[in-house]
C-alpha cells in the first residue's frame, strides 16, 4: 500500500495465510460497518465524537491549551499526570514516542495508574523538594486509582503551598457537568478542561486528556492533530486496499476467523513501547466482549526476541503479529571501524560503517521472514520517521481500525461493561457505602 501521512502498511507477511478472496469477501462488510459509523446508527453511537476530533479542534482550543501549558511551565519543574487507562495512556504513548519533554519543559510523571503504594510513594519522593504541578484527568471523576493518588498529591501540595497555592498548581480535565472532580474543580477554582461527552477514555488522546499534558511537555500538539487529520481523510476512502485502517481491520479479522486469536504488536523502535500499551488498551477494551475478540499483546524488539522470541517462533500457533518499524531515526549512529591497524576482536568488522537504522531494519526483515516461516502471519506498519505528525496519524489509524474491527466482530467497540466486575468486588471488600 502507498505511504499515507508518513505511514506505509506492508501486508506481504500475511500472503501465505490469507487468499485475496478472504479479503475480497470482507470488502462489503467493512463498507457496511464504515457506513454505519458515518451514519451513527450502530451500537455505541453516542461515543463517536473521536471520529471528527482532528477536524474539530479549533484555534481557540489550541490557544487555551497552550496558554495553560505555558502557565504550568512557568511555575513548575515537573508535572504529575494523574489518571488511569484512557486518561493517561495516550499522553504517555506520544510523550515516549517523541523522546520525552522538549528541552527546558517540565518532567512529566504519572500517578494514579494503579493502587501500588510503592509506585505512588516513588512519585511522592520524586516531587518532594521540587516545584510540582498536577494535571488530574478523569472523565467520570470518580475512578478510585486516580482519586486516591490525587488525594495524596493534593495533600502534599497543600502542605507546601497552602490551599490557594496548591489550587494554582492543579489543572483538572473532566466531564463538563458531573463527577467529584468536576465538583472539586468548581469549588477549589482549578483551571479545568472538558472531556467531551461523546468521546470515550481510550479514544480521547486528541482531546485535552492527551493534549494538555503534551503541551505542558512542550510538544507540538498542532502537528499531532494535523497528522490525525491527514489519516482521517485516508480513512474515508471506500477502496479497502487504499484505506490502511480498514485493510488492517479486515486482515486481522480474516486471520482471527482462521484461528489466529492473539495479536502481538511488535515494535522495532523502543520509543513506541508505550504506544503499544495504548494500542493494547484500545483494542482489548474495545473488542474483548461476549466471549469474542483478538487478545492484544505487545513486544519491543529486538529486546523481546530474547524473551518471547522462542514462543513467537515455535509456540502455540494462534498468533498474528503486527510490526511497527521506523525508517529513519538516529542516522548519525553508525558502527565504528577499529581504526588504523585495529584488529577485529569483537568480530563486528563486517558491520563497520553500517548505520544502526539499517541493522535494525535487517533485524526486522529477518524476524518477519522467520516468523512467517514459523507460521505467524505478519503485517507491518512502517513509519518514515517518528514525528508528532506521523504519531498523530498512527493513533487515528488504530482508532478507526478498532471501530471497524469491533463492529466486524459484532460487538459494541465503545463500551466496557466488563471492567465493572472487579470494581464491585473491590468496593465491597473496601466497605464503600452502597457497594
Ligand atoms: O477507556 C476507558 O474508558 C477507560 O480506560 C477509562 O479511561 C479509565 O477507566 C479511566 O476512567 P476515568 O477517566 O473516568 O477516570
Short mmCIF file of C-alpha atoms and ligand atoms in Angstrom, two decimals:
data_model
loop_
_atom_site.label_atom_id
_atom_site.label_comp_id
_atom_site.label_asym_id
_atom_site.label_seq_id
_atom_site.Cartn_x
_atom_site.Cartn_y
_atom_site.Cartn_z
CA UNK A 1 0.00 0.00 0.00
CA UNK A 2 1.20 3.57 -0.68
CA UNK A 3 2.58 5.66 2.13
CA UNK A 4 -0.10 7.81 3.74
CA UNK A 5 0.75 10.57 6.24
CA UNK A 6 4.23 9.09 6.62
CA UNK A 7 2.97 5.54 7.27
CA UNK A 8 3.04 2.56 4.93
CA UNK A 9 1.15 -0.67 5.54
CA UNK A 10 3.02 -3.71 4.24
CA UNK A 11 0.83 -6.83 4.30
CA UNK A 12 3.32 -9.07 2.48
CA UNK A 13 3.84 -11.27 5.54
CA UNK A 14 0.22 -12.39 5.53
CA UNK A 15 0.16 -13.59 1.92
CA UNK A 16 0.90 -17.19 2.89
CA UNK A 17 -2.05 -17.24 5.26
CA UNK A 18 -4.77 -15.24 3.50
CA UNK A 19 -6.07 -15.53 -0.03
CA UNK A 20 -7.12 -12.40 -1.88
CA UNK A 21 -10.62 -13.87 -1.79
CA UNK A 22 -10.59 -13.80 2.03
CA UNK A 23 -10.11 -10.05 1.91
CA UNK A 24 -12.46 -9.52 -1.02
CA UNK A 25 -15.16 -11.23 0.99
CA UNK A 26 -14.73 -8.63 3.71
CA UNK A 27 -14.93 -5.58 1.43
CA UNK A 28 -18.74 -5.50 1.68
CA UNK A 29 -18.95 -5.96 5.47
CA UNK A 30 -16.22 -3.35 6.01
CA UNK A 31 -18.06 -0.87 3.78
CA UNK A 32 -21.28 -1.56 5.68
CA UNK A 33 -19.61 -1.04 9.04
CA UNK A 34 -17.93 2.15 7.82
CA UNK A 35 -21.27 3.47 6.59
CA UNK A 36 -22.84 2.60 9.94
CA UNK A 37 -20.08 4.54 11.75
CA UNK A 38 -20.59 7.52 9.48
CA UNK A 39 -24.36 7.44 9.92
CA UNK A 40 -24.01 6.87 13.67
CA UNK A 41 -26.57 4.09 13.62
CA UNK A 42 -24.64 1.27 15.32
CA UNK A 43 -24.26 0.39 18.98
CA UNK A 44 -22.30 2.94 20.97
CA UNK A 45 -23.27 5.68 18.54
CA UNK A 46 -23.21 8.17 21.38
CA UNK A 47 -19.43 7.74 21.53
CA UNK A 48 -18.37 8.58 18.01
CA UNK A 49 -17.02 12.03 18.79
CA UNK A 50 -13.41 10.87 18.30
CA UNK A 51 -14.00 10.45 14.56
CA UNK A 52 -14.20 14.16 13.83
CA UNK A 53 -11.86 15.48 16.52
CA UNK A 54 -8.99 16.14 14.10
CA UNK A 55 -11.26 18.43 12.11
CA UNK A 56 -12.97 19.95 15.10
CA UNK A 57 -10.07 21.06 17.28
CA UNK A 58 -10.04 24.77 16.64
CA UNK A 59 -7.50 27.54 17.02
CA UNK A 60 -9.25 28.64 20.22
CA UNK A 61 -8.85 25.12 21.68
CA UNK A 62 -5.15 25.02 20.86
CA UNK A 63 -4.68 28.54 22.23
CA UNK A 64 -6.42 27.73 25.53
CA UNK A 65 -4.42 24.55 25.99
CA UNK A 66 -1.13 26.21 25.09
CA UNK A 67 -1.83 29.12 27.45
CA UNK A 68 -2.50 26.76 30.34
CA UNK A 69 0.60 24.74 29.45
CA UNK A 70 2.72 27.91 29.44
CA UNK A 71 1.33 28.87 32.84
CA UNK A 72 2.23 25.46 34.26
CA UNK A 73 5.71 25.59 32.73
CA UNK A 74 6.29 28.94 34.43
CA UNK A 75 5.54 27.65 37.90
CA UNK A 76 6.59 24.00 37.77
CA UNK A 77 9.68 21.94 37.03
CA UNK A 78 7.70 18.71 37.00
CA UNK A 79 4.09 17.85 36.27
CA UNK A 80 2.36 14.76 37.60
CA UNK A 81 -0.35 13.48 35.29
CA UNK A 82 -2.89 11.69 37.48
CA UNK A 83 -5.13 9.29 35.58
CA UNK A 84 -5.64 5.68 34.57
CA UNK A 85 -6.50 3.79 31.37
CA UNK A 86 -7.57 6.10 28.60
CA UNK A 87 -6.90 9.07 30.84
CA UNK A 88 -3.13 8.68 30.67
CA UNK A 89 -2.06 6.05 28.12
CA UNK A 90 -2.37 8.32 25.09
CA UNK A 91 -0.30 11.16 26.55
CA UNK A 92 2.30 8.69 27.78
CA UNK A 93 2.46 6.97 24.39
CA UNK A 94 3.05 10.20 22.49
CA UNK A 95 5.46 11.56 25.08
CA UNK A 96 7.65 8.47 24.96
CA UNK A 97 7.46 8.16 21.18
CA UNK A 98 8.70 11.75 20.82
CA UNK A 99 11.57 11.22 23.23
CA UNK A 100 10.10 12.96 26.27
CA UNK A 101 9.55 16.65 27.05
CA UNK A 102 11.12 19.35 24.92
CA UNK A 103 14.31 20.86 26.34
CA UNK A 104 13.50 23.09 29.31
CA UNK A 105 9.95 21.76 29.71
CA UNK A 106 8.90 20.13 33.00
CA UNK A 107 9.50 16.46 33.56
CA UNK A 108 6.22 14.54 33.18
CA UNK A 109 5.47 11.92 35.83
CA UNK A 110 2.46 9.63 36.01
CA UNK A 111 0.43 8.65 39.07
CA UNK A 112 -2.92 7.02 39.76
CA UNK A 113 -2.17 4.32 37.19
CA UNK A 114 -2.73 1.65 39.84
CA UNK A 115 -3.02 1.16 43.59
CA UNK A 116 0.52 0.06 44.34
CA UNK A 117 1.76 2.12 47.33
CA UNK A 118 5.41 1.66 46.37
CA UNK A 119 4.81 3.18 42.94
CA UNK A 120 2.88 6.15 44.28
CA UNK A 121 5.43 6.54 47.06
CA UNK A 122 8.16 6.89 44.47
CA UNK A 123 6.25 9.67 42.72
CA UNK A 124 5.79 11.48 46.05
CA UNK A 125 9.51 11.10 46.72
CA UNK A 126 10.32 12.45 43.26
CA UNK A 127 8.23 15.62 43.69
CA UNK A 128 9.45 16.38 47.21
CA UNK A 129 11.73 19.38 47.13
CA UNK A 130 10.81 20.24 43.53
CA UNK A 131 8.18 22.59 42.12
CA UNK A 132 5.40 20.26 41.01
CA UNK A 133 2.14 20.80 39.18
CA UNK A 134 -0.68 18.26 38.91
CA UNK A 135 -2.76 17.53 35.86
CA UNK A 136 -5.60 15.37 37.15
CA UNK A 137 -7.61 13.59 34.49
CA UNK A 138 -10.77 11.57 34.97
CA UNK A 139 -13.77 11.63 32.68
CA UNK A 140 -16.06 10.10 35.27
CA UNK A 141 -14.31 11.99 38.04
CA UNK A 142 -14.85 9.06 40.36
CA UNK A 143 -12.27 6.40 39.41
CA UNK A 144 -10.62 5.06 42.55
CA UNK A 145 -6.98 4.86 41.46
CA UNK A 146 -6.52 8.47 40.32
CA UNK A 147 -8.81 9.74 43.09
CA UNK A 148 -6.61 8.16 45.77
CA UNK A 149 -3.39 9.38 44.13
CA UNK A 150 -4.86 12.84 43.73
CA UNK A 151 -5.83 13.00 47.39
CA UNK A 152 -2.27 12.19 48.46
CA UNK A 153 -0.62 14.52 45.95
CA UNK A 154 -3.03 17.33 46.72
CA UNK A 155 -2.31 16.96 50.43
CA UNK A 156 1.39 17.24 49.60
CA UNK A 157 0.80 20.45 47.64
CA UNK A 158 -1.49 21.96 50.28
CA UNK A 159 1.06 21.29 52.98
CA UNK A 160 3.74 23.08 51.00
CA UNK A 161 1.86 25.89 49.31
CA UNK A 162 -1.39 26.28 51.28
CA UNK A 163 -4.83 25.67 49.76
CA UNK A 164 -4.67 28.65 47.37
CA UNK A 165 -1.12 27.94 46.25
CA UNK A 166 -1.96 24.28 45.67
CA UNK A 167 -5.03 25.18 43.60
CA UNK A 168 -2.85 27.25 41.26
CA UNK A 169 -0.76 24.14 40.61
CA UNK A 170 -3.67 21.87 39.75
CA UNK A 171 -5.36 21.54 36.35
CA UNK A 172 -8.44 19.32 36.09
CA UNK A 173 -9.64 17.55 32.95
CA UNK A 174 -13.04 16.00 33.42
CA UNK A 175 -16.69 15.94 32.47
CA UNK A 176 -18.40 19.26 31.75
CA UNK A 177 -21.11 18.70 34.35
CA UNK A 178 -20.77 15.58 36.51
CA UNK A 179 -18.44 13.81 38.94
CA UNK A 180 -16.45 14.51 42.05
CA UNK A 181 -13.54 16.01 40.12
CA UNK A 182 -15.85 18.49 38.42
CA UNK A 183 -17.28 19.48 41.81
CA UNK A 184 -13.78 19.91 43.25
CA UNK A 185 -12.59 21.94 40.27
CA UNK A 186 -15.57 24.27 40.65
CA UNK A 187 -15.24 24.65 44.39
CA UNK A 188 -11.45 24.93 44.56
CA UNK A 189 -11.14 27.02 41.41
CA UNK A 190 -8.85 24.70 39.46
CA UNK A 191 -8.42 25.60 35.81
CA UNK A 192 -10.47 22.95 34.02
CA UNK A 193 -10.77 21.40 30.58
CA UNK A 194 -13.60 19.24 29.34
CA UNK A 195 -13.59 15.65 28.12
CA UNK A 196 -16.38 15.66 25.52
CA UNK A 197 -19.39 13.51 26.39
CA UNK A 198 -19.22 11.65 23.10
CA UNK A 199 -15.55 10.59 23.38
CA UNK A 200 -14.69 7.52 25.47
CA UNK A 201 -11.50 7.42 27.52
CA UNK A 202 -9.46 5.22 25.19
CA UNK A 203 -10.38 7.40 22.20
CA UNK A 204 -9.58 10.67 23.99
CA UNK A 205 -5.93 11.32 23.19
CA UNK A 206 -6.79 14.17 20.82
CA UNK A 207 -8.94 15.93 23.45
CA UNK A 208 -7.49 17.90 26.38
CA UNK A 209 -6.89 14.48 28.01
CA UNK A 210 -3.87 13.99 25.77
CA UNK A 211 -3.24 17.49 24.50
CA UNK A 212 -2.83 19.30 27.85
CA UNK A 213 -0.05 17.07 29.24
CA UNK A 214 1.67 17.01 25.86
CA UNK A 215 1.53 20.79 25.60
CA UNK A 216 2.97 21.06 29.13
CA UNK A 217 5.79 18.86 27.85
CA UNK A 218 6.36 21.43 25.11
CA UNK A 219 5.42 19.06 22.28
CA UNK A 220 3.81 20.10 19.03
CA UNK A 221 0.15 19.26 19.56
CA UNK A 222 -0.85 21.05 16.37
CA UNK A 223 1.29 18.71 14.27
CA UNK A 224 -0.11 15.73 16.19
CA UNK A 225 -3.66 16.75 15.31
CA UNK A 226 -2.62 17.57 11.72
CA UNK A 227 -1.29 14.01 11.34
CA UNK A 228 -4.56 12.61 12.64
CA UNK A 229 -6.42 14.85 10.19
CA UNK A 230 -4.39 13.54 7.27
CA UNK A 231 -5.07 9.97 8.30
CA UNK A 232 -8.75 10.72 8.83
CA UNK A 233 -9.02 11.68 5.15
CA UNK A 234 -7.40 8.39 4.13
CA UNK A 235 -9.80 6.52 6.41
CA UNK A 236 -12.74 7.92 4.42
CA UNK A 237 -11.56 6.06 1.31
CA UNK A 238 -14.09 3.44 0.19
CA UNK A 239 -11.44 1.34 -1.51
CA UNK A 240 -10.44 -1.33 1.00
CA UNK A 241 -6.97 -1.66 -0.46
CA UNK A 242 -6.28 2.07 -0.26
CA UNK A 243 -7.57 2.56 3.29
CA UNK A 244 -4.93 1.41 5.80
CA UNK A 245 -7.26 1.31 8.80
CA UNK A 246 -9.92 -0.70 7.00
CA UNK A 247 -7.43 -3.02 5.36
CA UNK A 248 -5.72 -3.69 8.68
CA UNK A 249 -9.09 -4.32 10.34
CA UNK A 250 -10.18 -6.67 7.57
CA UNK A 251 -6.94 -8.55 7.58
CA UNK A 252 -6.77 -9.14 11.33
CA UNK A 253 -10.44 -10.15 11.29
CA UNK A 254 -9.86 -12.67 8.48
CA UNK A 255 -6.90 -14.07 10.40
CA UNK A 256 -8.98 -14.28 13.58
CA UNK A 257 -11.53 -16.35 11.69
CA UNK A 258 -8.72 -18.75 10.79
CA UNK A 259 -7.74 -19.23 14.43
CA UNK A 260 -5.12 -16.52 14.88
CA UNK A 261 -6.73 -15.23 18.04
CA UNK A 262 -3.79 -13.38 19.62
CA UNK A 263 -2.20 -10.35 18.03
CA UNK A 264 1.24 -9.23 19.09
CA UNK A 265 2.15 -5.63 18.29
CA UNK A 266 5.92 -5.81 17.95
CA UNK A 267 7.77 -2.53 17.79
CA UNK A 268 11.25 -2.22 16.38
CA UNK A 269 11.52 1.29 17.85
CA UNK A 270 12.00 1.38 21.61
CA UNK A 271 10.13 4.67 21.88
CA UNK A 272 6.95 3.06 20.57
CA UNK A 273 6.66 0.66 23.51
CA UNK A 274 4.16 2.91 25.30
CA UNK A 275 2.23 3.44 22.10
CA UNK A 276 1.85 -0.32 22.01
CA UNK A 277 0.48 -0.15 25.56
CA UNK A 278 -2.06 2.43 24.38
CA UNK A 279 -2.93 0.16 21.43
CA UNK A 280 -3.34 -2.78 23.83
CA UNK A 281 -5.94 -0.91 25.86
CA UNK A 282 -7.68 0.43 22.76
CA UNK A 283 -8.08 -3.00 21.18
CA UNK A 284 -8.52 -5.06 24.34
CA UNK A 285 -11.21 -2.88 25.85
CA UNK A 286 -12.99 -2.31 22.54
CA UNK A 287 -13.08 -5.89 21.28
CA UNK A 288 -12.93 -8.29 24.22
CA UNK A 289 -16.64 -8.86 24.75
CA UNK A 290 -19.29 -11.57 24.62
CA UNK A 291 -16.66 -14.31 24.54
CA UNK A 292 -15.05 -12.78 21.44
CA UNK A 293 -12.06 -10.69 20.47
CA UNK A 294 -8.43 -10.88 19.47
CA UNK A 295 -6.25 -10.83 22.59
CA UNK A 296 -3.78 -7.93 22.21
CA UNK A 297 -0.22 -8.43 23.37
CA UNK A 298 2.90 -6.34 22.87
CA UNK A 299 6.60 -6.79 22.36
CA UNK A 300 9.55 -4.45 21.92
CA UNK A 301 12.14 -5.74 19.50
CA UNK A 302 14.77 -6.86 19.39
CA UNK A 303 14.66 -6.98 23.21
CA UNK A 304 11.75 -9.39 23.33
CA UNK A 305 13.23 -11.68 20.71
CA UNK A 306 15.43 -12.73 23.63
CA UNK A 307 12.41 -13.40 25.84
CA UNK A 308 9.25 -14.01 23.78
CA UNK A 309 11.17 -14.94 20.64
CA UNK A 310 11.04 -18.66 21.32
CA UNK A 311 7.27 -18.63 21.78
CA UNK A 312 6.68 -16.38 18.81
CA UNK A 313 8.71 -18.68 16.59
CA UNK A 314 7.64 -22.02 17.89
CA UNK A 315 4.84 -21.89 20.47
CA UNK A 316 1.11 -22.44 20.05
CA UNK A 317 0.14 -21.32 16.53
CA UNK A 318 -2.61 -18.86 17.32
CA UNK A 319 -0.51 -15.72 16.90
CA UNK A 320 -0.70 -12.97 14.33
CA UNK A 321 1.92 -10.26 14.55
CA UNK A 322 1.86 -6.59 13.59
CA UNK A 323 5.19 -4.81 13.38
CA UNK A 324 5.85 -1.14 13.91
CA UNK A 325 9.06 -0.06 12.24
CA UNK A 326 10.65 3.32 11.65
CA UNK A 327 12.71 4.02 8.58
CA UNK A 328 14.81 6.93 9.84
CA UNK A 329 15.74 7.54 13.46
CA UNK A 330 19.26 8.48 14.53
CA UNK A 331 21.05 8.40 11.21
CA UNK A 332 24.31 9.60 12.75
CA UNK A 333 24.71 6.36 14.71
CA UNK A 334 26.99 4.15 12.66
CA UNK A 335 29.06 1.14 13.74
CA UNK A 336 32.62 2.45 14.06
CA UNK A 337 35.58 0.79 12.43
CA UNK A 338 38.51 -0.42 14.51
CA UNK A 339 40.74 2.44 13.49
CA UNK A 340 44.14 2.27 11.90
CA UNK A 341 45.66 -1.20 12.17
CA UNK A 342 42.92 -2.30 14.56
CA UNK A 343 42.12 -5.96 14.98
CA UNK A 344 38.57 -7.22 14.65
CA UNK A 345 38.48 -8.69 18.14
CA UNK A 346 34.70 -8.40 18.57
CA UNK A 347 34.09 -9.84 15.12
CA UNK A 348 31.94 -6.90 14.04
CA UNK A 349 34.17 -5.76 11.22
CA UNK A 350 31.51 -6.81 8.72
CA UNK A 351 29.21 -4.15 10.17
CA UNK A 352 31.74 -1.31 10.21
CA UNK A 353 30.27 1.81 8.67
CA UNK A 354 26.73 0.46 8.72
CA UNK A 355 24.06 2.78 10.21
CA UNK A 356 22.19 1.30 13.18
CA UNK A 357 18.92 2.08 11.35
CA UNK A 358 19.99 -0.35 8.66
CA UNK A 359 20.99 -3.06 11.12
CA UNK A 360 17.64 -2.68 12.90
CA UNK A 361 15.82 -2.84 9.55
CA UNK A 362 17.60 -6.07 8.65
CA UNK A 363 16.74 -7.45 12.08
CA UNK A 364 13.09 -6.67 11.38
CA UNK A 365 13.18 -8.26 7.94
CA UNK A 366 14.91 -11.34 9.31
CA UNK A 367 12.38 -11.60 12.12
CA UNK A 368 9.46 -11.29 9.74
CA UNK A 369 10.85 -13.99 7.46
CA UNK A 370 11.47 -16.31 10.40
CA UNK A 371 8.07 -15.73 11.96
CA UNK A 372 6.22 -16.19 8.68
CA UNK A 373 8.13 -19.42 8.13
CA UNK A 374 7.22 -20.42 11.69
CA UNK A 375 3.50 -19.99 10.98
CA UNK A 376 2.86 -16.43 12.17
CA UNK A 377 1.08 -14.09 9.73
CA UNK A 378 2.84 -10.73 9.86
CA UNK A 379 1.62 -7.26 8.94
CA UNK A 380 3.91 -4.22 9.17
CA UNK A 381 3.36 -0.52 9.59
CA UNK A 382 6.43 1.40 8.53
CA UNK A 383 6.74 4.98 9.76
CA UNK A 384 9.01 7.18 7.70
CA UNK A 385 10.06 8.95 10.90
CA UNK A 386 8.71 9.40 14.39
CA UNK A 387 7.29 12.92 14.45
CA UNK A 388 4.19 14.45 16.05
CA UNK A 389 2.58 14.26 12.61
CA UNK A 390 3.19 10.56 11.97
CA UNK A 391 2.27 9.63 15.54
CA UNK A 392 -1.00 11.55 15.24
CA UNK A 393 -1.70 9.68 12.03
CA UNK A 394 -0.94 6.32 13.61
CA UNK A 395 -3.20 7.00 16.59
CA UNK A 396 -6.11 7.83 14.30
CA UNK A 397 -5.42 4.84 12.08
CA UNK A 398 -5.69 2.48 15.07
CA UNK A 399 -8.83 4.20 16.37
CA UNK A 400 -10.60 3.82 13.05
CA UNK A 401 -9.32 0.25 12.70
CA UNK A 402 -10.64 -0.88 16.07
CA UNK A 403 -14.02 0.72 15.45
CA UNK A 404 -14.35 -1.25 12.20
CA UNK A 405 -12.80 -4.39 13.61
CA UNK A 406 -15.07 -4.37 16.67
CA UNK A 407 -18.15 -3.99 14.53
CA UNK A 408 -17.00 -6.82 12.24
CA UNK A 409 -16.93 -8.98 15.36
CA UNK A 410 -20.45 -7.86 16.20
CA UNK A 411 -19.60 -6.13 19.48
CA UNK A 412 -20.03 -2.54 20.63
CA UNK A 413 -16.46 -1.20 20.44
CA UNK A 414 -17.26 1.84 22.57
CA UNK A 415 -18.37 0.40 25.89
CA UNK A 416 -16.52 -1.55 28.58
CA UNK A 417 -19.11 -3.26 30.79
CA UNK A 418 -16.61 -5.93 31.83
CA UNK A 419 -14.41 -3.55 33.79
CA UNK A 420 -17.15 -3.00 36.36
CA UNK A 421 -16.95 -6.55 37.76
CA UNK A 422 -13.65 -6.16 39.61
CA UNK A 423 -14.73 -2.73 40.88
CA UNK A 424 -17.87 -4.14 42.50
CA UNK A 425 -15.90 -6.86 44.28
CA UNK A 426 -13.18 -4.43 45.34
CA UNK A 427 -15.60 -1.80 46.62
CA UNK A 428 -17.48 -4.45 48.62
CA UNK A 429 -14.20 -5.54 50.22
CA UNK A 430 -13.27 -1.92 50.91
CA UNK A 431 -16.65 -1.24 52.57
CA UNK A 432 -17.69 1.50 50.16
CA UNK A 433 -21.18 2.74 51.16
CA UNK A 434 -23.81 1.23 48.86
CA UNK A 435 -21.41 -1.33 47.31
O1 LIG B 1 -11.18 3.76 28.03
C1 LIG B 1 -11.80 3.95 29.06
O2 LIG B 1 -12.94 4.40 29.07
C2 LIG B 1 -11.17 3.65 30.40
O3 LIG B 1 -9.89 3.12 30.26
C3 LIG B 1 -11.07 4.91 31.21
O4 LIG B 1 -10.31 5.85 30.52
C4 LIG B 1 -10.45 4.64 32.57
O5 LIG B 1 -11.18 3.67 33.25
C5 LIG B 1 -10.42 5.90 33.40
O6 LIG B 1 -11.69 6.42 33.55
P1 LIG B 1 -11.92 7.90 34.03
O7 LIG B 1 -11.32 8.83 33.06
O8 LIG B 1 -13.39 8.06 34.13
O9 LIG B 1 -11.25 8.04 35.38
#
